[in-house]
């Protein structure tokens, strides 16, 4: 069944993804290839599945995928959806990556506007994690000298 995940017809790939997800036939790591699919419906189904519960494997799949997206021109919606899912399924293991994406390289957005989606996504994920440590990262970022960092945090209500 996994061999069909590379089928030319997107409807076949969608059906395979839905079957694998619905019947829990494979661990989250085996679904990683679907995150790179050309069709948003397939990617969205996998992201939704990964976000269903705190899960170390799902967290690792999303972290790996987001690291690969750091310097790409992937759609902002896809990037943000991945961060939202990471916030739902992640743990303290994601904090170093999320902190780096939120507060690192603040001038990069001047040259590479796609980084703004990562920064906003990281703020969202930190808020969704709901950990004491993630709230502290957001509080610290809210007082940054860089407006791009403060703007990313401003939409988060989890600072208390």
mmCIF file with all atom_site columns, C-alpha atoms in Angstrom:
data_model
loop_
_atom_site.group_PDB
_atom_site.id
_atom_site.type_symbol
_atom_site.label_atom_id
_atom_site.label_alt_id
_atom_site.label_comp_id
_atom_site.label_asym_id
_atom_site.label_entity_id
_atom_site.label_seq_id
_atom_site.pdbx_PDB_ins_code
_atom_site.Cartn_x
_atom_site.Cartn_y
_atom_site.Cartn_z
_atom_site.occupancy
_atom_site.B_iso_or_equiv
_atom_site.pdbx_formal_charge
_atom_site.auth_seq_id
_atom_site.auth_comp_id
_atom_site.auth_asym_id
_atom_site.auth_atom_id
_atom_site.pdbx_PDB_model_num
ATOM 1   C CA . UNK A 1 1   ? 0.000  0.000  0.000   1.00 0.00 ? 1   UNK A CA 1
ATOM 2   C CA . UNK A 1 2   ? 2.836  2.408  0.786   1.00 0.00 ? 2   UNK A CA 1
ATOM 3   C CA . UNK A 1 3   ? 4.199  1.885  -2.717  1.00 0.00 ? 3   UNK A CA 1
ATOM 4   C CA . UNK A 1 4   ? 1.096  3.628  -4.042  1.00 0.00 ? 4   UNK A CA 1
ATOM 5   C CA . UNK A 1 5   ? 2.060  6.779  -2.127  1.00 0.00 ? 5   UNK A CA 1
ATOM 6   C CA . UNK A 1 6   ? 4.126  7.722  -5.189  1.00 0.00 ? 6   UNK A CA 1
ATOM 7   C CA . UNK A 1 7   ? 1.387  6.933  -7.715  1.00 0.00 ? 7   UNK A CA 1
ATOM 8   C CA . UNK A 1 8   ? 0.978  9.437  -10.565 1.00 0.00 ? 8   UNK A CA 1
ATOM 9   C CA . UNK A 1 9   ? -2.728 9.944  -9.879  1.00 0.00 ? 9   UNK A CA 1
ATOM 10  C CA . UNK A 1 10  ? -3.286 12.246 -6.900  1.00 0.00 ? 10  UNK A CA 1
ATOM 11  C CA . UNK A 1 11  ? -6.637 10.612 -6.145  1.00 0.00 ? 11  UNK A CA 1
ATOM 12  C CA . UNK A 1 12  ? -4.907 7.264  -5.656  1.00 0.00 ? 12  UNK A CA 1
ATOM 13  C CA . UNK A 1 13  ? -2.380 8.918  -3.348  1.00 0.00 ? 13  UNK A CA 1
ATOM 14  C CA . UNK A 1 14  ? -5.199 10.586 -1.407  1.00 0.00 ? 14  UNK A CA 1
ATOM 15  C CA . UNK A 1 15  ? -7.033 7.269  -1.022  1.00 0.00 ? 15  UNK A CA 1
ATOM 16  C CA . UNK A 1 16  ? -3.849 5.552  0.198   1.00 0.00 ? 16  UNK A CA 1
ATOM 17  C CA . UNK A 1 17  ? -3.208 8.315  2.730   1.00 0.00 ? 17  UNK A CA 1
ATOM 18  C CA . UNK A 1 18  ? -6.801 8.175  3.969   1.00 0.00 ? 18  UNK A CA 1
ATOM 19  C CA . UNK A 1 19  ? -6.686 4.391  4.368   1.00 0.00 ? 19  UNK A CA 1
ATOM 20  C CA . UNK A 1 20  ? -3.376 4.459  6.207   1.00 0.00 ? 20  UNK A CA 1
ATOM 21  C CA . UNK A 1 21  ? -4.656 7.175  8.525   1.00 0.00 ? 21  UNK A CA 1
ATOM 22  C CA . UNK A 1 22  ? -8.153 5.841  9.121   1.00 0.00 ? 22  UNK A CA 1
ATOM 23  C CA . UNK A 1 23  ? -6.987 2.338  9.968   1.00 0.00 ? 23  UNK A CA 1
ATOM 24  C CA . UNK A 1 24  ? -3.733 3.317  11.723  1.00 0.00 ? 24  UNK A CA 1
ATOM 25  C CA . UNK A 1 25  ? -1.820 0.960  9.440   1.00 0.00 ? 25  UNK A CA 1
ATOM 26  C CA . UNK A 1 26  ? 1.570  2.635  9.772   1.00 0.00 ? 26  UNK A CA 1
ATOM 27  C CA . UNK A 1 27  ? 3.420  4.706  12.368  1.00 0.00 ? 27  UNK A CA 1
ATOM 28  C CA . UNK A 1 28  ? 3.532  8.492  11.815  1.00 0.00 ? 28  UNK A CA 1
ATOM 29  C CA . UNK A 1 29  ? 7.078  8.292  10.433  1.00 0.00 ? 29  UNK A CA 1
ATOM 30  C CA . UNK A 1 30  ? 5.800  6.366  7.406   1.00 0.00 ? 30  UNK A CA 1
ATOM 31  C CA . UNK A 1 31  ? 3.451  9.243  6.560   1.00 0.00 ? 31  UNK A CA 1
ATOM 32  C CA . UNK A 1 32  ? 6.253  11.797 6.193   1.00 0.00 ? 32  UNK A CA 1
ATOM 33  C CA . UNK A 1 33  ? 6.396  11.432 2.402   1.00 0.00 ? 33  UNK A CA 1
ATOM 34  C CA . UNK A 1 34  ? 2.796  12.608 2.155   1.00 0.00 ? 34  UNK A CA 1
ATOM 35  C CA . UNK A 1 35  ? 3.788  15.971 3.676   1.00 0.00 ? 35  UNK A CA 1
ATOM 36  C CA . UNK A 1 36  ? 5.695  16.688 0.460   1.00 0.00 ? 36  UNK A CA 1
ATOM 37  C CA . UNK A 1 37  ? 2.805  15.787 -1.854  1.00 0.00 ? 37  UNK A CA 1
ATOM 38  C CA . UNK A 1 38  ? 1.828  18.321 -4.515  1.00 0.00 ? 38  UNK A CA 1
ATOM 39  C CA . UNK A 1 39  ? -1.831 18.272 -3.469  1.00 0.00 ? 39  UNK A CA 1
ATOM 40  C CA . UNK A 1 40  ? -2.857 20.258 -0.427  1.00 0.00 ? 40  UNK A CA 1
ATOM 41  C CA . UNK A 1 41  ? -5.738 17.889 0.408   1.00 0.00 ? 41  UNK A CA 1
ATOM 42  C CA . UNK A 1 42  ? -3.287 15.041 0.956   1.00 0.00 ? 42  UNK A CA 1
ATOM 43  C CA . UNK A 1 43  ? -0.873 17.157 2.986   1.00 0.00 ? 43  UNK A CA 1
ATOM 44  C CA . UNK A 1 44  ? -3.710 18.583 5.037   1.00 0.00 ? 44  UNK A CA 1
ATOM 45  C CA . UNK A 1 45  ? -5.105 15.145 5.913   1.00 0.00 ? 45  UNK A CA 1
ATOM 46  C CA . UNK A 1 46  ? -1.709 13.988 7.175   1.00 0.00 ? 46  UNK A CA 1
ATOM 47  C CA . UNK A 1 47  ? -1.117 17.191 9.144   1.00 0.00 ? 47  UNK A CA 1
ATOM 48  C CA . UNK A 1 48  ? -4.530 16.864 10.785  1.00 0.00 ? 48  UNK A CA 1
ATOM 49  C CA . UNK A 1 49  ? -3.778 13.256 11.714  1.00 0.00 ? 49  UNK A CA 1
ATOM 50  C CA . UNK A 1 50  ? -0.365 14.108 13.184  1.00 0.00 ? 50  UNK A CA 1
ATOM 51  C CA . UNK A 1 51  ? -1.925 16.851 15.317  1.00 0.00 ? 51  UNK A CA 1
ATOM 52  C CA . UNK A 1 52  ? -4.473 14.568 16.983  1.00 0.00 ? 52  UNK A CA 1
ATOM 53  C CA . UNK A 1 53  ? -2.447 13.788 20.103  1.00 0.00 ? 53  UNK A CA 1
ATOM 54  C CA . UNK A 1 54  ? 0.911  14.287 21.782  1.00 0.00 ? 54  UNK A CA 1
ATOM 55  C CA . UNK A 1 55  ? 3.147  11.801 20.038  1.00 0.00 ? 55  UNK A CA 1
ATOM 56  C CA . UNK A 1 56  ? 6.933  11.633 19.877  1.00 0.00 ? 56  UNK A CA 1
ATOM 57  C CA . UNK A 1 57  ? 6.974  10.159 16.349  1.00 0.00 ? 57  UNK A CA 1
ATOM 58  C CA . UNK A 1 58  ? 4.533  12.740 14.973  1.00 0.00 ? 58  UNK A CA 1
ATOM 59  C CA . UNK A 1 59  ? 6.581  15.485 16.615  1.00 0.00 ? 59  UNK A CA 1
ATOM 60  C CA . UNK A 1 60  ? 9.773  14.197 14.998  1.00 0.00 ? 60  UNK A CA 1
ATOM 61  C CA . UNK A 1 61  ? 8.112  13.941 11.561  1.00 0.00 ? 61  UNK A CA 1
ATOM 62  C CA . UNK A 1 62  ? 6.968  17.555 11.778  1.00 0.00 ? 62  UNK A CA 1
ATOM 63  C CA . UNK A 1 63  ? 10.294 18.834 13.133  1.00 0.00 ? 63  UNK A CA 1
ATOM 64  C CA . UNK A 1 64  ? 12.169 17.127 10.310  1.00 0.00 ? 64  UNK A CA 1
ATOM 65  C CA . UNK A 1 65  ? 9.729  18.444 7.718   1.00 0.00 ? 65  UNK A CA 1
ATOM 66  C CA . UNK A 1 66  ? 9.880  22.000 9.067   1.00 0.00 ? 66  UNK A CA 1
ATOM 67  C CA . UNK A 1 67  ? 13.681 21.937 9.084   1.00 0.00 ? 67  UNK A CA 1
ATOM 68  C CA . UNK A 1 68  ? 13.555 21.000 5.394   1.00 0.00 ? 68  UNK A CA 1
ATOM 69  C CA . UNK A 1 69  ? 11.208 23.932 4.745   1.00 0.00 ? 69  UNK A CA 1
ATOM 70  C CA . UNK A 1 70  ? 13.445 26.573 6.342   1.00 0.00 ? 70  UNK A CA 1
ATOM 71  C CA . UNK A 1 71  ? 14.882 27.778 3.044   1.00 0.00 ? 71  UNK A CA 1
ATOM 72  C CA . UNK A 1 72  ? 12.111 26.860 0.613   1.00 0.00 ? 72  UNK A CA 1
ATOM 73  C CA . UNK A 1 73  ? 9.295  28.759 -0.989  1.00 0.00 ? 73  UNK A CA 1
ATOM 74  C CA . UNK A 1 74  ? 6.568  26.468 0.338   1.00 0.00 ? 74  UNK A CA 1
ATOM 75  C CA . UNK A 1 75  ? 3.208  28.165 0.881   1.00 0.00 ? 75  UNK A CA 1
ATOM 76  C CA . UNK A 1 76  ? 2.769  30.102 4.100   1.00 0.00 ? 76  UNK A CA 1
ATOM 77  C CA . UNK A 1 77  ? -0.459 28.210 4.802   1.00 0.00 ? 77  UNK A CA 1
ATOM 78  C CA . UNK A 1 78  ? 1.330  24.852 4.700   1.00 0.00 ? 78  UNK A CA 1
ATOM 79  C CA . UNK A 1 79  ? 4.144  26.120 6.923   1.00 0.00 ? 79  UNK A CA 1
ATOM 80  C CA . UNK A 1 80  ? 1.708  27.541 9.464   1.00 0.00 ? 80  UNK A CA 1
ATOM 81  C CA . UNK A 1 81  ? -0.393 24.350 9.464   1.00 0.00 ? 81  UNK A CA 1
ATOM 82  C CA . UNK A 1 82  ? 2.717  22.295 10.217  1.00 0.00 ? 82  UNK A CA 1
ATOM 83  C CA . UNK A 1 83  ? 3.594  24.545 13.151  1.00 0.00 ? 83  UNK A CA 1
ATOM 84  C CA . UNK A 1 84  ? 0.038  24.367 14.499  1.00 0.00 ? 84  UNK A CA 1
ATOM 85  C CA . UNK A 1 85  ? 0.209  20.581 14.335  1.00 0.00 ? 85  UNK A CA 1
ATOM 86  C CA . UNK A 1 86  ? 3.609  20.613 16.049  1.00 0.00 ? 86  UNK A CA 1
ATOM 87  C CA . UNK A 1 87  ? 2.110  22.689 18.839  1.00 0.00 ? 87  UNK A CA 1
ATOM 88  C CA . UNK A 1 88  ? -0.637 20.103 19.238  1.00 0.00 ? 88  UNK A CA 1
ATOM 89  C CA . UNK A 1 89  ? 1.520  16.959 19.150  1.00 0.00 ? 89  UNK A CA 1
ATOM 90  C CA . UNK A 1 90  ? 4.839  18.283 20.427  1.00 0.00 ? 90  UNK A CA 1
ATOM 91  C CA . UNK A 1 91  ? 6.669  18.384 23.713  1.00 0.00 ? 91  UNK A CA 1
ATOM 92  C CA . UNK A 1 92  ? 9.700  19.991 25.338  1.00 0.00 ? 92  UNK A CA 1
ATOM 93  C CA . UNK A 1 93  ? 11.855 18.370 22.644  1.00 0.00 ? 93  UNK A CA 1
ATOM 94  C CA . UNK A 1 94  ? 10.517 20.941 20.159  1.00 0.00 ? 94  UNK A CA 1
ATOM 95  C CA . UNK A 1 95  ? 11.414 23.969 22.297  1.00 0.00 ? 95  UNK A CA 1
ATOM 96  C CA . UNK A 1 96  ? 14.984 24.558 21.021  1.00 0.00 ? 96  UNK A CA 1
ATOM 97  C CA . UNK A 1 97  ? 13.830 24.477 17.385  1.00 0.00 ? 97  UNK A CA 1
ATOM 98  C CA . UNK A 1 98  ? 10.778 26.661 18.031  1.00 0.00 ? 98  UNK A CA 1
ATOM 99  C CA . UNK A 1 99  ? 12.799 29.170 20.037  1.00 0.00 ? 99  UNK A CA 1
ATOM 100 C CA . UNK A 1 100 ? 15.378 29.403 17.257  1.00 0.00 ? 100 UNK A CA 1
ATOM 101 C CA . UNK A 1 101 ? 12.697 29.874 14.605  1.00 0.00 ? 101 UNK A CA 1
ATOM 102 C CA . UNK A 1 102 ? 10.983 32.575 16.656  1.00 0.00 ? 102 UNK A CA 1
ATOM 103 C CA . UNK A 1 103 ? 13.965 34.588 17.823  1.00 0.00 ? 103 UNK A CA 1
ATOM 104 C CA . UNK A 1 104 ? 16.801 33.648 15.490  1.00 0.00 ? 104 UNK A CA 1
ATOM 105 C CA . UNK A 1 105 ? 17.992 35.707 12.536  1.00 0.00 ? 105 UNK A CA 1
ATOM 106 C CA . UNK A 1 106 ? 15.547 38.629 12.896  1.00 0.00 ? 106 UNK A CA 1
ATOM 107 C CA . UNK A 1 107 ? 16.987 40.508 9.925   1.00 0.00 ? 107 UNK A CA 1
ATOM 108 C CA . UNK A 1 108 ? 16.498 37.564 7.605   1.00 0.00 ? 108 UNK A CA 1
ATOM 109 C CA . UNK A 1 109 ? 12.948 38.659 6.773   1.00 0.00 ? 109 UNK A CA 1
ATOM 110 C CA . UNK A 1 110 ? 14.334 41.696 5.013   1.00 0.00 ? 110 UNK A CA 1
ATOM 111 C CA . UNK A 1 111 ? 15.841 39.401 2.384   1.00 0.00 ? 111 UNK A CA 1
ATOM 112 C CA . UNK A 1 112 ? 13.764 36.235 2.659   1.00 0.00 ? 112 UNK A CA 1
ATOM 113 C CA . UNK A 1 113 ? 10.113 37.029 3.410   1.00 0.00 ? 113 UNK A CA 1
ATOM 114 C CA . UNK A 1 114 ? 9.204  33.330 3.767   1.00 0.00 ? 114 UNK A CA 1
ATOM 115 C CA . UNK A 1 115 ? 10.902 33.338 7.161   1.00 0.00 ? 115 UNK A CA 1
ATOM 116 C CA . UNK A 1 116 ? 7.998  35.415 8.549   1.00 0.00 ? 116 UNK A CA 1
ATOM 117 C CA . UNK A 1 117 ? 5.717  32.367 8.203   1.00 0.00 ? 117 UNK A CA 1
ATOM 118 C CA . UNK A 1 118 ? 8.201  30.308 10.218  1.00 0.00 ? 118 UNK A CA 1
ATOM 119 C CA . UNK A 1 119 ? 8.458  32.988 12.895  1.00 0.00 ? 119 UNK A CA 1
ATOM 120 C CA . UNK A 1 120 ? 4.673  33.339 13.232  1.00 0.00 ? 120 UNK A CA 1
ATOM 121 C CA . UNK A 1 121 ? 4.248  29.571 13.086  1.00 0.00 ? 121 UNK A CA 1
ATOM 122 C CA . UNK A 1 122 ? 6.799  29.066 15.846  1.00 0.00 ? 122 UNK A CA 1
ATOM 123 C CA . UNK A 1 123 ? 4.954  31.564 18.049  1.00 0.00 ? 123 UNK A CA 1
ATOM 124 C CA . UNK A 1 124 ? 1.699  29.713 17.398  1.00 0.00 ? 124 UNK A CA 1
ATOM 125 C CA . UNK A 1 125 ? 3.272  26.333 18.202  1.00 0.00 ? 125 UNK A CA 1
ATOM 126 C CA . UNK A 1 126 ? 4.803  27.655 21.424  1.00 0.00 ? 126 UNK A CA 1
ATOM 127 C CA . UNK A 1 127 ? 1.400  28.957 22.454  1.00 0.00 ? 127 UNK A CA 1
ATOM 128 C CA . UNK A 1 128 ? -0.331 25.681 21.642  1.00 0.00 ? 128 UNK A CA 1
ATOM 129 C CA . UNK A 1 129 ? 2.243  23.629 23.538  1.00 0.00 ? 129 UNK A CA 1
ATOM 130 C CA . UNK A 1 130 ? 1.020  25.313 26.701  1.00 0.00 ? 130 UNK A CA 1
ATOM 131 C CA . UNK A 1 131 ? 4.175  24.505 28.652  1.00 0.00 ? 131 UNK A CA 1
ATOM 132 C CA . UNK A 1 132 ? 5.616  26.817 31.294  1.00 0.00 ? 132 UNK A CA 1
ATOM 133 C CA . UNK A 1 133 ? 8.859  26.910 29.287  1.00 0.00 ? 133 UNK A CA 1
ATOM 134 C CA . UNK A 1 134 ? 7.107  27.730 26.020  1.00 0.00 ? 134 UNK A CA 1
ATOM 135 C CA . UNK A 1 135 ? 5.216  30.601 27.669  1.00 0.00 ? 135 UNK A CA 1
ATOM 136 C CA . UNK A 1 136 ? 8.541  31.925 29.005  1.00 0.00 ? 136 UNK A CA 1
ATOM 137 C CA . UNK A 1 137 ? 10.051 31.876 25.516  1.00 0.00 ? 137 UNK A CA 1
ATOM 138 C CA . UNK A 1 138 ? 7.047  33.858 24.266  1.00 0.00 ? 138 UNK A CA 1
ATOM 139 C CA . UNK A 1 139 ? 7.311  36.373 27.129  1.00 0.00 ? 139 UNK A CA 1
ATOM 140 C CA . UNK A 1 140 ? 11.003 36.912 26.408  1.00 0.00 ? 140 UNK A CA 1
ATOM 141 C CA . UNK A 1 141 ? 10.358 37.301 22.681  1.00 0.00 ? 141 UNK A CA 1
ATOM 142 C CA . UNK A 1 142 ? 7.574  39.829 23.352  1.00 0.00 ? 142 UNK A CA 1
ATOM 143 C CA . UNK A 1 143 ? 10.201 42.247 24.690  1.00 0.00 ? 143 UNK A CA 1
ATOM 144 C CA . UNK A 1 144 ? 12.675 41.756 21.834  1.00 0.00 ? 144 UNK A CA 1
ATOM 145 C CA . UNK A 1 145 ? 14.348 44.763 20.250  1.00 0.00 ? 145 UNK A CA 1
ATOM 146 C CA . UNK A 1 146 ? 13.238 43.458 16.860  1.00 0.00 ? 146 UNK A CA 1
ATOM 147 C CA . UNK A 1 147 ? 9.720  44.388 15.711  1.00 0.00 ? 147 UNK A CA 1
ATOM 148 C CA . UNK A 1 148 ? 9.466  41.251 13.545  1.00 0.00 ? 148 UNK A CA 1
ATOM 149 C CA . UNK A 1 149 ? 9.799  39.095 16.647  1.00 0.00 ? 149 UNK A CA 1
ATOM 150 C CA . UNK A 1 150 ? 7.381  41.195 18.719  1.00 0.00 ? 150 UNK A CA 1
ATOM 151 C CA . UNK A 1 151 ? 4.792  41.094 15.887  1.00 0.00 ? 151 UNK A CA 1
ATOM 152 C CA . UNK A 1 152 ? 5.014  37.302 15.708  1.00 0.00 ? 152 UNK A CA 1
ATOM 153 C CA . UNK A 1 153 ? 4.328  37.029 19.428  1.00 0.00 ? 153 UNK A CA 1
ATOM 154 C CA . UNK A 1 154 ? 1.621  39.704 19.586  1.00 0.00 ? 154 UNK A CA 1
ATOM 155 C CA . UNK A 1 155 ? -1.075 37.356 18.286  1.00 0.00 ? 155 UNK A CA 1
ATOM 156 C CA . UNK A 1 156 ? -0.448 34.851 21.093  1.00 0.00 ? 156 UNK A CA 1
ATOM 157 C CA . UNK A 1 157 ? -2.664 35.010 24.167  1.00 0.00 ? 157 UNK A CA 1
ATOM 158 C CA . UNK A 1 158 ? -0.671 32.373 26.105  1.00 0.00 ? 158 UNK A CA 1
ATOM 159 C CA . UNK A 1 159 ? 1.801  34.742 27.698  1.00 0.00 ? 159 UNK A CA 1
ATOM 160 C CA . UNK A 1 160 ? 0.441  34.536 31.241  1.00 0.00 ? 160 UNK A CA 1
#
